[in-house]
């Protein structure tokens, strides 16, 4: 039993810490990888640092972005349905006239998006993160 353990340990030692002969060349020397270049490592270090900074500051920015996005999407969808209803009404009242051209439709859509997100900006501007003492966590609240 004891010989078995010693033999097994020797195999593992030789397997993990192999001694290469002097005639072989490590593959990293003969085929260098681009990741090992100092310039590439510096580039990715800077990019990783930027991701880290954005993550730290981004957690507080998520509150404002999500609030504006939610409000803006509600305004945009409501205004879009209203414009569709007005378009159908004009089509019923004036069936032989082409009232909306492509350029006019594009300007209406851009106007809807601009007005919708402009109206939702106050929600994002006046939102704050607050802590309530007995409860854990940070909560989003509008401070008007």
C-alpha positions as a LaTeX table, in Angstrom:
\begin{tabular}{lrrr}
\hline
Residue & $x$ (\AA) & $y$ (\AA) & $z$ (\AA) \\
\hline
Unk1 & 0.00 & 0.00 & 0.00 \\
Unk2 & 2.79 & 2.42 & 0.92 \\
Unk3 & 4.71 & 1.67 & $-2.31$ \\
Unk4 & 1.59 & 2.47 & $-4.31$ \\
Unk5 & 1.29 & 5.96 & $-2.74$ \\
Unk6 & 4.98 & 6.75 & $-3.31$ \\
Unk7 & 4.83 & 5.58 & $-6.92$ \\
Unk8 & 1.66 & 7.55 & $-7.58$ \\
Unk9 & 3.13 & 10.70 & $-6.00$ \\
Unk10 & 6.26 & 10.33 & $-8.12$ \\
Unk11 & 4.20 & 10.06 & $-11.29$ \\
Unk12 & 2.27 & 13.20 & $-10.42$ \\
Unk13 & 5.45 & 15.08 & $-9.54$ \\
Unk14 & 7.05 & 14.14 & $-12.82$ \\
Unk15 & 3.87 & 14.93 & $-14.73$ \\
Unk16 & 3.37 & 18.36 & $-13.21$ \\
Unk17 & 6.99 & 19.49 & $-13.08$ \\
Unk18 & 8.43 & 18.03 & $-16.24$ \\
Unk19 & 11.99 & 18.79 & $-17.05$ \\
Unk20 & 12.38 & 19.47 & $-20.73$ \\
Unk21 & 15.49 & 18.44 & $-22.52$ \\
Unk22 & 17.77 & 21.17 & $-23.79$ \\
Unk23 & 17.05 & 20.21 & $-27.40$ \\
Unk24 & 13.45 & 21.36 & $-27.42$ \\
Unk25 & 12.24 & 24.94 & $-27.78$ \\
Unk26 & 9.16 & 26.23 & $-25.98$ \\
Unk27 & 6.38 & 27.06 & $-28.41$ \\
Unk28 & 6.10 & 30.58 & $-27.01$ \\
Unk29 & 9.60 & 31.34 & $-28.29$ \\
Unk30 & 9.15 & 29.95 & $-31.76$ \\
Unk31 & 5.58 & 31.22 & $-32.30$ \\
Unk32 & 5.11 & 34.36 & $-30.22$ \\
Unk33 & 1.53 & 35.34 & $-29.56$ \\
Unk34 & 0.34 & 38.88 & $-30.22$ \\
Unk35 & $-1.16$ & 39.03 & $-26.72$ \\
Unk36 & 2.33 & 38.81 & $-25.24$ \\
Unk37 & 3.44 & 42.05 & $-26.92$ \\
Unk38 & 3.80 & 44.97 & $-24.51$ \\
Unk39 & 1.92 & 47.36 & $-26.81$ \\
Unk40 & $-1.11$ & 45.07 & $-26.94$ \\
Unk41 & $-1.05$ & 44.61 & $-23.18$ \\
Unk42 & $-0.95$ & 48.40 & $-22.67$ \\
Unk43 & $-3.89$ & 48.94 & $-25.03$ \\
Unk44 & $-6.03$ & 46.37 & $-23.27$ \\
Unk45 & $-4.98$ & 47.66 & $-19.85$ \\
Unk46 & $-6.18$ & 51.15 & $-20.80$ \\
Unk47 & $-9.44$ & 49.75 & $-22.20$ \\
Unk48 & $-10.01$ & 47.69 & $-19.06$ \\
Unk49 & $-9.35$ & 50.77 & $-16.92$ \\
Unk50 & $-11.93$ & 52.74 & $-18.94$ \\
Unk51 & $-14.48$ & 49.95 & $-18.49$ \\
Unk52 & $-13.81$ & 49.99 & $-14.76$ \\
Unk53 & $-14.24$ & 53.79 & $-14.54$ \\
Unk54 & $-17.45$ & 53.67 & $-16.58$ \\
Unk55 & $-18.78$ & 50.88 & $-14.36$ \\
Unk56 & $-18.14$ & 52.88 & $-11.20$ \\
Unk57 & $-19.70$ & 56.08 & $-12.54$ \\
Unk58 & $-22.23$ & 54.23 & $-14.67$ \\
Unk59 & $-24.07$ & 52.75 & $-11.73$ \\
Unk60 & $-25.20$ & 56.22 & $-10.69$ \\
Unk61 & $-25.97$ & 57.20 & $-14.29$ \\
Unk62 & $-28.26$ & 54.21 & $-14.81$ \\
Unk63 & $-30.88$ & 55.88 & $-12.62$ \\
Unk64 & $-31.11$ & 58.91 & $-14.89$ \\
Unk65 & $-30.89$ & 57.02 & $-18.17$ \\
Unk66 & $-33.55$ & 54.47 & $-17.25$ \\
Unk67 & $-35.92$ & 57.15 & $-15.96$ \\
Unk68 & $-35.63$ & 59.24 & $-19.14$ \\
Unk69 & $-35.89$ & 56.14 & $-21.35$ \\
Unk70 & $-39.05$ & 54.88 & $-19.65$ \\
Unk71 & $-40.75$ & 58.27 & $-19.74$ \\
Unk72 & $-39.64$ & 58.95 & $-23.30$ \\
Unk73 & $-40.94$ & 55.61 & $-24.57$ \\
Unk74 & $-44.35$ & 56.29 & $-23.01$ \\
Unk75 & $-44.54$ & 59.74 & $-24.61$ \\
Unk76 & $-43.29$ & 58.50 & $-27.99$ \\
Unk77 & $-45.77$ & 55.62 & $-28.14$ \\
Unk78 & $-48.68$ & 57.86 & $-27.09$ \\
Unk79 & $-47.79$ & 60.57 & $-29.60$ \\
Unk80 & $-47.29$ & 57.99 & $-32.36$ \\
Unk81 & $-50.76$ & 56.55 & $-31.78$ \\
Unk82 & $-52.19$ & 60.08 & $-31.81$ \\
Unk83 & $-50.51$ & 60.92 & $-35.12$ \\
Unk84 & $-51.74$ & 57.64 & $-36.63$ \\
Unk85 & $-55.29$ & 58.52 & $-35.54$ \\
Unk86 & $-55.00$ & 62.02 & $-37.03$ \\
Unk87 & $-53.64$ & 60.56 & $-40.27$ \\
Unk88 & $-56.57$ & 58.13 & $-40.50$ \\
Unk89 & $-59.02$ & 60.96 & $-39.76$ \\
Unk90 & $-57.53$ & 63.13 & $-42.51$ \\
Unk91 & $-57.65$ & 60.18 & $-44.90$ \\
Unk92 & $-61.36$ & 59.72 & $-44.17$ \\
Unk93 & $-62.14$ & 63.45 & $-44.49$ \\
Unk94 & $-60.03$ & 63.97 & $-47.64$ \\
Unk95 & $-59.80$ & 60.59 & $-49.42$ \\
Unk96 & $-58.50$ & 61.91 & $-52.74$ \\
Unk97 & $-55.62$ & 64.05 & $-51.41$ \\
Unk98 & $-52.21$ & 62.71 & $-50.47$ \\
Unk99 & $-51.49$ & 64.76 & $-47.36$ \\
Unk100 & $-48.47$ & 63.02 & $-45.89$ \\
Unk101 & $-45.36$ & 62.67 & $-48.03$ \\
Unk102 & $-42.25$ & 60.76 & $-47.02$ \\
Unk103 & $-40.42$ & 63.93 & $-45.96$ \\
Unk104 & $-43.39$ & 65.10 & $-43.89$ \\
Unk105 & $-43.73$ & 61.66 & $-42.26$ \\
Unk106 & $-40.02$ & 61.64 & $-41.42$ \\
Unk107 & $-40.21$ & 65.10 & $-39.87$ \\
Unk108 & $-43.29$ & 64.07 & $-37.86$ \\
Unk109 & $-41.49$ & 60.99 & $-36.51$ \\
Unk110 & $-38.37$ & 62.99 & $-35.60$ \\
Unk111 & $-40.57$ & 65.63 & $-33.95$ \\
Unk112 & $-42.41$ & 62.97 & $-31.96$ \\
Unk113 & $-39.12$ & 61.54 & $-30.65$ \\
Unk114 & $-37.70$ & 64.99 & $-29.83$ \\
Unk115 & $-40.84$ & 66.16 & $-28.02$ \\
Unk116 & $-41.34$ & 62.83 & $-26.23$ \\
Unk117 & $-37.85$ & 62.67 & $-24.79$ \\
Unk118 & $-37.83$ & 66.41 & $-24.03$ \\
Unk119 & $-40.95$ & 66.00 & $-21.93$ \\
Unk120 & $-39.42$ & 63.08 & $-20.03$ \\
Unk121 & $-36.17$ & 64.90 & $-19.19$ \\
Unk122 & $-37.49$ & 66.46 & $-15.93$ \\
Unk123 & $-38.10$ & 62.97 & $-14.50$ \\
Unk124 & $-34.48$ & 62.08 & $-15.12$ \\
Unk125 & $-33.14$ & 65.41 & $-13.91$ \\
Unk126 & $-35.03$ & 65.40 & $-10.61$ \\
Unk127 & $-34.47$ & 61.73 & $-9.74$ \\
Unk128 & $-32.20$ & 61.02 & $-6.79$ \\
Unk129 & $-30.90$ & 57.96 & $-5.00$ \\
Unk130 & $-31.90$ & 57.84 & $-1.35$ \\
Unk131 & $-31.16$ & 55.58 & 1.61 \\
Unk132 & $-33.89$ & 54.73 & 4.11 \\
Unk133 & $-32.31$ & 53.98 & 7.48 \\
Unk134 & $-33.68$ & 50.63 & 8.61 \\
Unk135 & $-33.68$ & 49.18 & 5.09 \\
Unk136 & $-30.69$ & 47.98 & 3.10 \\
Unk137 & $-30.07$ & 49.32 & $-0.36$ \\
Unk138 & $-30.42$ & 52.46 & $-2.41$ \\
Unk139 & $-33.77$ & 53.57 & $-3.76$ \\
Unk140 & $-34.70$ & 55.83 & $-6.67$ \\
Unk141 & $-37.00$ & 58.72 & $-5.81$ \\
Unk142 & $-38.13$ & 61.84 & $-7.62$ \\
Unk143 & $-37.26$ & 64.97 & $-5.62$ \\
Unk144 & $-39.41$ & 67.81 & $-6.96$ \\
\hline
\end{tabular}
